[in-house]
Amino acid sequence: QVQLVESGGGSVQAGGSLRLSCAASGRTISMYVVGWFRQAPGKEREFVATISRSGGSTYYGDSVKGRFTISRDNAKNTVYLQMNSLKPEDTAVYYCAAVVSPYSGNYYYTRTNEYTSWGQGTQVTASS
């Protein structure tokens, strides 16, 4: 089991930026695909972004393409989500998740049930 802790959430005006971090412990994250999901009140958990084991491949949900960037630093056991041009509809609790994967790239995990480890989440609020 790998433990994940999100940080960096907060409140920002629409159009602003936030950078979320997902710190892993217990195991190295080099063998894990990592993803970000979000969940707003009354809605199901939504796929945001995922990154391959080495960081060479990324994939994003349609609602955040061009605005969010996922990256990772395996030496620090940390994955990041840079969020730019935030909109009120981005308001949600953001979760990072991980799953061991045999793929080095070219396969993307976009469903919640594909991940085995989850963080506790961090609140992001974007207001007009």
Coordinates of N, CA, C and O in Angstrom, one line a residue:
Q1 N 0.8 -1.2 0.0 CA 0.0 0.0 0.0 C 0.9 1.3 0.0 O 1.9 1.3 0.7
V2 N 0.5 2.2 -0.8 CA 1.1 3.5 -0.8 C 0.1 4.5 -0.2 O -1.1 4.5 -0.4
Q3 N 0.7 5.4 0.7 CA -0.1 6.4 1.3 C 0.0 7.7 0.5 O 1.1 8.1 0.1
L4 N -1.1 8.4 0.3 CA -1.1 9.6 -0.5 C -1.7 10.8 0.3 O -2.8 10.6 1.0
V5 N -1.1 11.9 0.2 CA -1.6 13.1 0.9 C -1.6 14.3 0.0 O -0.6 14.7 -0.6
E6 N -2.8 14.9 -0.2 CA -2.9 16.1 -1.1 C -2.7 17.3 -0.3 O -3.0 17.4 0.9
S7 N -2.2 18.4 -1.0 CA -2.1 19.7 -0.3 C -2.1 20.7 -1.4 O -2.0 20.4 -2.6
G8 N -2.3 22.0 -1.0 CA -2.2 23.1 -2.0 C -3.6 23.7 -2.3 O -3.6 24.7 -3.1
G9 N -4.7 23.1 -1.8 CA -6.0 23.6 -2.1 C -6.2 24.9 -1.4 O -5.5 25.3 -0.5
G10 N -7.3 25.6 -1.8 CA -7.6 26.9 -1.2 C -8.7 27.6 -2.0 O -9.3 27.0 -2.9
S11 N -8.8 28.9 -1.8 CA -9.8 29.7 -2.5 C -9.1 30.7 -3.4 O -8.1 31.3 -3.0
V12 N -9.6 30.9 -4.6 CA -9.0 31.8 -5.5 C -10.1 32.4 -6.4 O -11.2 31.8 -6.5
Q13 N -9.9 33.6 -6.9 CA -10.8 34.2 -7.8 C -10.8 33.5 -9.1 O -9.8 33.0 -9.6
A14 N -12.0 33.6 -9.8 CA -12.0 33.0 -11.2 C -10.9 33.6 -12.0 O -10.7 34.8 -12.0
G15 N -10.3 32.8 -12.8 CA -9.1 33.2 -13.6 C -7.8 33.0 -12.9 O -6.8 33.1 -13.6
G16 N -7.8 32.7 -11.7 CA -6.6 32.5 -10.9 C -6.0 31.1 -11.1 O -6.5 30.3 -11.8
S17 N -5.0 30.8 -10.3 CA -4.2 29.6 -10.4 C -4.0 29.0 -9.0 O -3.8 29.7 -8.0
L18 N -3.9 27.7 -9.0 CA -3.5 26.9 -7.8 C -2.6 25.8 -8.3 O -2.8 25.2 -9.4
R19 N -1.7 25.3 -7.4 CA -0.9 24.2 -7.7 C -1.1 23.2 -6.6 O -0.8 23.4 -5.4
L20 N -1.6 22.0 -6.9 CA -1.8 20.9 -5.9 C -0.7 20.0 -5.9 O 0.0 19.7 -7.0
S21 N -0.4 19.4 -4.8 CA 0.7 18.4 -4.6 C 0.1 17.1 -4.0 O -0.8 17.2 -3.2
C22 N 0.6 16.0 -4.5 CA 0.2 14.7 -3.9 C 1.5 14.0 -3.5 O 2.3 13.6 -4.4
A23 N 1.7 13.9 -2.2 CA 2.9 13.3 -1.7 C 2.7 11.9 -1.3 O 1.7 11.5 -0.6
A24 N 3.5 11.0 -1.8 CA 3.4 9.6 -1.5 C 4.4 9.1 -0.5 O 5.5 9.6 -0.5
S25 N 4.0 8.1 0.3 CA 5.0 7.5 1.2 C 4.7 6.0 1.3 O 3.6 5.5 0.9
G26 N 5.6 5.3 1.9 CA 5.4 3.9 2.1 C 6.1 3.0 0.9 O 6.6 2.0 1.2
R27 N 5.9 3.5 -0.3 CA 6.5 2.9 -1.4 C 6.9 3.9 -2.4 O 6.3 5.0 -2.5
T28 N 7.9 3.6 -3.3 CA 8.2 4.5 -4.4 C 7.0 4.6 -5.4 O 6.4 3.6 -5.6
I29 N 6.8 5.7 -6.0 CA 5.7 5.9 -6.9 C 6.1 5.6 -8.3 O 5.3 5.7 -9.2
S30 N 7.4 5.1 -8.5 CA 7.8 4.9 -9.9 C 7.1 3.8 -10.6 O 7.1 3.8 -11.9
M31 N 6.5 2.9 -9.9 CA 5.7 1.8 -10.5 C 4.2 2.1 -10.6 O 3.4 1.3 -11.1
Y32 N 3.8 3.3 -10.3 CA 2.4 3.7 -10.2 C 2.0 4.7 -11.3 O 2.7 5.7 -11.5
V33 N 0.9 4.4 -11.9 CA 0.2 5.5 -12.6 C -0.5 6.3 -11.6 O -1.1 5.7 -10.6
V34 N -0.5 7.6 -11.7 CA -1.2 8.5 -10.8 C -2.2 9.3 -11.5 O -2.0 9.8 -12.6
G35 N -3.3 9.5 -10.9 CA -4.4 10.3 -11.5 C -4.9 11.3 -10.5 O -4.8 11.2 -9.3
W36 N -5.6 12.3 -11.0 CA -6.3 13.3 -10.2 C -7.8 13.2 -10.6 O -8.2 13.1 -11.7
F37 N -8.7 13.2 -9.5 CA -10.1 13.2 -9.7 C -10.6 14.4 -8.8 O -10.0 14.9 -7.9
R38 N -11.9 14.8 -9.1 CA -12.5 15.8 -8.3 C -14.0 15.4 -8.1 O -14.6 14.7 -8.9
Q39 N -14.5 15.9 -7.0 CA -15.9 15.6 -6.7 C -16.6 16.9 -6.1 O -16.1 17.4 -5.0
A40 N -17.6 17.4 -6.8 CA -18.4 18.5 -6.3 C -19.6 18.0 -5.5 O -20.0 16.8 -5.8
P41 N -20.2 18.8 -4.6 CA -21.3 18.3 -3.9 C -22.5 17.9 -4.8 O -22.8 18.5 -5.7
G42 N -23.0 16.7 -4.5 CA -24.1 16.2 -5.3 C -23.7 15.5 -6.6 O -24.6 15.1 -7.3
K43 N -22.5 15.5 -6.9 CA -22.0 14.9 -8.2 C -21.1 13.7 -8.0 O -20.4 13.6 -6.9
E44 N -21.0 12.9 -8.9 CA -20.1 11.7 -8.8 C -18.6 12.2 -9.1 O -18.4 13.3 -9.7
R45 N -17.7 11.4 -8.6 CA -16.3 11.7 -8.8 C -15.9 11.7 -10.3 O -16.3 10.8 -11.0
E46 N -15.2 12.8 -10.7 CA -14.9 13.1 -12.1 C -13.4 13.0 -12.4 O -12.6 13.5 -11.6
F47 N -13.1 12.3 -13.5 CA -11.7 12.2 -13.9 C -11.2 13.6 -14.3 O -11.8 14.3 -15.1
V48 N -10.0 13.9 -13.9 CA -9.3 15.2 -14.2 C -8.1 15.0 -15.1 O -8.0 15.6 -16.2
A49 N -7.2 14.1 -14.6 CA -5.9 14.0 -15.3 C -5.2 12.7 -14.8 O -5.4 12.3 -13.7
T50 N -4.3 12.2 -15.7 CA -3.5 11.0 -15.3 C -2.1 11.2 -15.9 O -2.0 11.8 -17.0
I51 N -1.2 10.5 -15.3 CA 0.2 10.6 -15.8 C 0.8 9.2 -15.8 O 0.6 8.4 -14.8
S52 N 1.6 8.9 -16.8 CA 2.3 7.6 -16.8 C 3.4 7.5 -15.8 O 3.8 8.4 -15.1
R53 N 3.9 6.3 -15.7 CA 4.9 6.0 -14.6 C 6.1 6.9 -14.6 O 6.6 7.4 -13.6
S54 N 6.6 7.2 -15.8 CA 7.8 8.0 -16.0 C 7.5 9.5 -16.1 O 8.4 10.3 -16.1
G55 N 6.2 9.8 -16.3 CA 5.8 11.2 -16.6 C 5.9 11.6 -18.0 O 5.6 12.7 -18.3
G56 N 6.1 10.6 -18.9 CA 6.3 11.0 -20.3 C 5.0 11.1 -21.1 O 4.9 11.7 -22.2
S57 N 3.9 10.6 -20.5 CA 2.6 10.7 -21.1 C 1.5 11.2 -20.2 O 1.5 10.8 -19.0
T58 N 0.7 12.0 -20.6 CA -0.4 12.6 -19.8 C -1.7 12.5 -20.6 O -1.7 12.5 -21.8
Y59 N -2.8 12.6 -19.9 CA -4.2 12.6 -20.5 C -5.1 13.3 -19.5 O -5.0 13.2 -18.3
Y60 N -6.0 14.1 -20.1 CA -6.8 15.0 -19.4 C -8.3 14.8 -19.7 O -8.7 14.5 -20.9
G61 N -9.1 15.1 -18.7 CA -10.5 15.2 -19.0 C -10.9 16.4 -19.9 O -10.2 17.4 -19.9
D62 N -11.9 16.3 -20.7 CA -12.3 17.4 -21.6 C -12.5 18.7 -20.9 O -12.1 19.8 -21.5
S63 N -13.0 18.7 -19.7 CA -13.3 20.0 -19.1 C -12.1 20.8 -18.6 O -12.2 22.0 -18.3
V64 N -10.9 20.1 -18.6 CA -9.8 20.8 -18.1 C -8.6 20.9 -19.1 O -7.6 21.5 -18.8
K65 N -8.8 20.4 -20.3 CA -7.8 20.4 -21.3 C -7.4 21.8 -21.6 O -8.3 22.7 -21.8
G66 N -6.1 22.1 -21.7 CA -5.6 23.4 -22.0 C -5.5 24.3 -20.8 O -4.9 25.4 -20.9
R67 N -6.0 23.9 -19.6 CA -5.9 24.7 -18.4 C -5.1 24.1 -17.3 O -4.5 24.8 -16.5
F68 N -5.2 22.8 -17.2 CA -4.5 22.0 -16.1 C -3.4 21.3 -16.7 O -3.4 20.8 -17.8
T69 N -2.3 21.1 -15.9 CA -1.2 20.3 -16.2 C -0.8 19.4 -15.1 O -0.6 19.8 -14.0
I70 N -0.7 18.1 -15.4 CA -0.2 17.1 -14.4 C 1.3 16.8 -14.6 O 1.7 16.8 -15.8
S71 N 2.0 16.7 -13.6 CA 3.5 16.4 -13.7 C 3.9 15.5 -12.5 O 3.1 15.4 -11.5
R72 N 5.1 15.0 -12.5 CA 5.5 14.2 -11.4 C 7.0 14.3 -11.2 O 7.8 14.5 -12.2
D73 N 7.5 14.1 -10.0 CA 8.9 14.1 -9.7 C 9.1 12.8 -8.8 O 8.8 12.8 -7.6
N74 N 9.4 11.7 -9.5 CA 9.5 10.4 -8.8 C 10.6 10.4 -7.7 O 10.5 9.7 -6.8
A75 N 11.7 11.2 -7.9 CA 12.7 11.3 -6.9 C 12.2 11.9 -5.6 O 12.7 11.6 -4.5
K76 N 11.1 12.7 -5.7 CA 10.5 13.3 -4.5 C 9.2 12.6 -4.1 O 8.5 13.0 -3.1
N77 N 8.9 11.5 -4.8 CA 7.6 10.8 -4.6 C 6.4 11.7 -4.6 O 5.5 11.6 -3.7
T78 N 6.4 12.6 -5.5 CA 5.3 13.7 -5.5 C 4.8 13.9 -7.0 O 5.5 13.8 -7.9
V79 N 3.5 14.0 -7.0 CA 2.8 14.4 -8.3 C 2.1 15.7 -8.1 O 1.6 16.0 -7.0
Y80 N 2.1 16.5 -9.1 CA 1.5 17.8 -9.1 C 0.4 18.0 -10.0 O 0.3 17.3 -11.1
L81 N -0.5 19.0 -9.7 CA -1.5 19.4 -10.7 C -1.5 20.9 -10.7 O -2.0 21.5 -9.7
Q82 N -1.1 21.5 -11.8 CA -1.1 22.9 -11.9 C -2.4 23.3 -12.6 O -2.7 22.8 -13.7
M83 N -3.2 24.2 -11.9 CA -4.5 24.6 -12.4 C -4.5 26.0 -12.7 O -4.3 26.9 -11.8
N84 N -4.7 26.4 -14.0 CA -4.7 27.8 -14.4 C -6.1 28.1 -14.9 O -6.9 27.2 -15.2
S85 N -6.4 29.4 -15.0 CA -7.7 29.9 -15.6 C -8.8 29.2 -14.9 O -9.8 28.7 -15.5
L86 N -8.8 29.2 -13.6 CA -9.8 28.4 -12.8 C -11.2 29.1 -13.0 O -11.3 30.3 -13.1
K87 N -12.2 28.2 -13.1 CA -13.6 28.6 -13.2 C -14.4 28.2 -12.0 O -14.0 27.3 -11.3
P88 N -15.5 28.9 -11.8 CA -16.4 28.4 -10.6 C -16.7 27.0 -10.7 O -16.8 26.3 -9.6
E89 N -16.9 26.4 -11.9 CA -17.3 25.0 -12.0 C -16.1 24.0 -11.7 O -16.3 22.8 -11.6
D90 N -14.9 24.6 -11.5 CA -13.8 23.8 -11.0 C -13.9 23.5 -9.5 O -13.1 22.7 -9.0
T91 N -14.8 24.2 -8.8 CA -14.9 24.1 -7.4 C -15.3 22.6 -7.0 O -16.3 22.1 -7.5
A92 N -14.4 22.0 -6.2 CA -14.6 20.6 -5.8 C -13.5 20.2 -4.8 O -12.6 20.9 -4.6
V93 N -13.7 19.0 -4.3 CA -12.6 18.4 -3.5 C -11.8 17.6 -4.5 O -12.3 16.8 -5.3
Y94 N -10.5 17.8 -4.5 CA -9.6 17.1 -5.5 C -8.9 16.0 -4.8 O -8.3 16.2 -3.7
Y95 N -8.8 14.9 -5.4 CA -8.2 13.7 -4.9 C -7.1 13.2 -5.8 O -7.3 13.2 -7.1
C96 N -6.0 12.7 -5.3 CA -5.0 12.0 -6.1 C -5.2 10.5 -5.8 O -5.6 10.1 -4.7
A97 N -4.9 9.7 -6.8 CA -5.0 8.2 -6.7 C -3.9 7.6 -7.5 O -3.3 8.1 -8.4
A98 N -3.6 6.3 -7.1 CA -2.5 5.6 -7.7 C -2.9 4.1 -7.9 O -3.7 3.6 -7.2
V99 N -2.2 3.5 -8.9 CA -2.4 2.1 -9.2 C -1.1 1.6 -9.8 O -0.5 2.3 -10.7
V100 N -0.7 0.4 -9.4 CA 0.4 -0.2 -10.0 C 0.1 -0.6 -11.5 O -1.0 -1.1 -11.7
S101 N 1.0 -0.3 -12.4 CA 0.7 -0.5 -13.8 C 1.9 -1.2 -14.5 O 3.1 -0.8 -14.2
P102 N 1.7 -2.2 -15.4 CA 2.8 -2.7 -16.1 C 3.1 -1.9 -17.3 O 4.1 -2.2 -18.0
Y103 N 2.4 -0.9 -17.7 CA 2.6 -0.1 -18.9 C 3.5 1.1 -18.6 O 3.4 1.8 -17.6
S104 N 4.4 1.3 -19.5 CA 5.3 2.5 -19.4 C 4.7 3.7 -20.0 O 5.1 4.8 -19.8
G105 N 3.6 3.5 -20.8 CA 2.9 4.6 -21.4 C 1.8 4.1 -22.3 O 1.6 2.9 -22.5
N106 N 1.1 5.0 -23.0 CA 0.1 4.7 -24.0 C -1.1 3.9 -23.5 O -1.8 3.3 -24.3
Y107 N -1.3 3.9 -22.2 CA -2.5 3.4 -21.7 C -2.9 4.3 -20.5 O -2.1 4.6 -19.7
Y108 N -4.2 4.7 -20.5 CA -4.6 5.7 -19.5 C -5.8 5.1 -18.7 O -6.7 4.6 -19.2
Y109 N -5.6 5.3 -17.4 CA -6.6 4.9 -16.4 C -7.5 6.1 -16.1 O -7.0 7.1 -15.6
T110 N -8.8 6.1 -16.4 CA -9.7 7.2 -16.3 C -10.8 6.9 -15.4 O -11.6 7.9 -15.1
R111 N -11.0 5.7 -14.9 CA -12.1 5.4 -14.0 C -11.7 5.2 -12.6 O -10.6 4.7 -12.3
T112 N -12.6 5.6 -11.7 CA -12.2 5.5 -10.2 C -11.9 4.1 -9.8 O -11.0 3.9 -9.0
N113 N -12.6 3.1 -10.4 CA -12.4 1.8 -9.9 C -11.2 1.1 -10.5 O -10.9 0.0 -10.2
E114 N -10.4 1.9 -11.3 CA -9.1 1.4 -11.7 C -8.0 1.7 -10.8 O -6.9 1.1 -10.9
Y115 N -8.2 2.5 -9.8 CA -7.2 3.0 -8.8 C -7.4 2.3 -7.5 O -8.5 2.0 -7.1
T116 N -6.3 2.0 -6.8 CA -6.3 1.2 -5.6 C -5.9 2.0 -4.4 O -6.3 1.6 -3.2
S117 N -5.3 3.1 -4.5 CA -4.9 4.0 -3.4 C -5.4 5.4 -3.6 O -5.3 5.9 -4.7
W118 N -5.9 6.0 -2.5 CA -6.5 7.3 -2.6 C -6.1 8.2 -1.5 O -5.9 7.7 -0.3
G119 N -5.9 9.5 -1.8 CA -5.7 10.4 -0.7 C -7.0 10.9 -0.1 O -8.1 10.5 -0.5
Q120 N -6.9 11.8 0.9 CA -8.0 12.3 1.6 C -8.7 13.4 0.9 O -9.9 13.8 1.3
G121 N -8.1 14.1 0.0 CA -8.6 15.2 -0.8 C -8.3 16.5 -0.2 O -7.9 16.7 1.0
T122 N -8.3 17.5 -1.1 CA -8.1 18.9 -0.7 C -9.1 19.8 -1.4 O -9.4 19.6 -2.6
Q123 N -9.7 20.7 -0.7 CA -10.7 21.6 -1.3 C -10.2 22.7 -2.1 O -9.2 23.4 -1.8
V124 N -10.8 22.8 -3.3 CA -10.5 23.9 -4.2 C -11.7 24.7 -4.5 O -12.8 24.1 -4.8
T125 N -11.7 26.0 -4.3 CA -12.8 26.9 -4.5 C -12.4 28.0 -5.4 O -11.5 28.8 -5.1
A126 N -13.2 28.2 -6.5 CA -12.9 29.3 -7.5 C -14.2 30.1 -7.5 O -15.3 29.5 -7.9
S127 N -14.2 31.3 -7.2 CA -15.4 32.2 -7.1 C -15.2 33.4 -8.1 O -14.1 33.8 -8.4
S128 N -16.4 33.9 -8.5 CA -16.5 35.0 -9.4 C -16.4 36.3 -8.6 O -16.7 36.3 -7.4

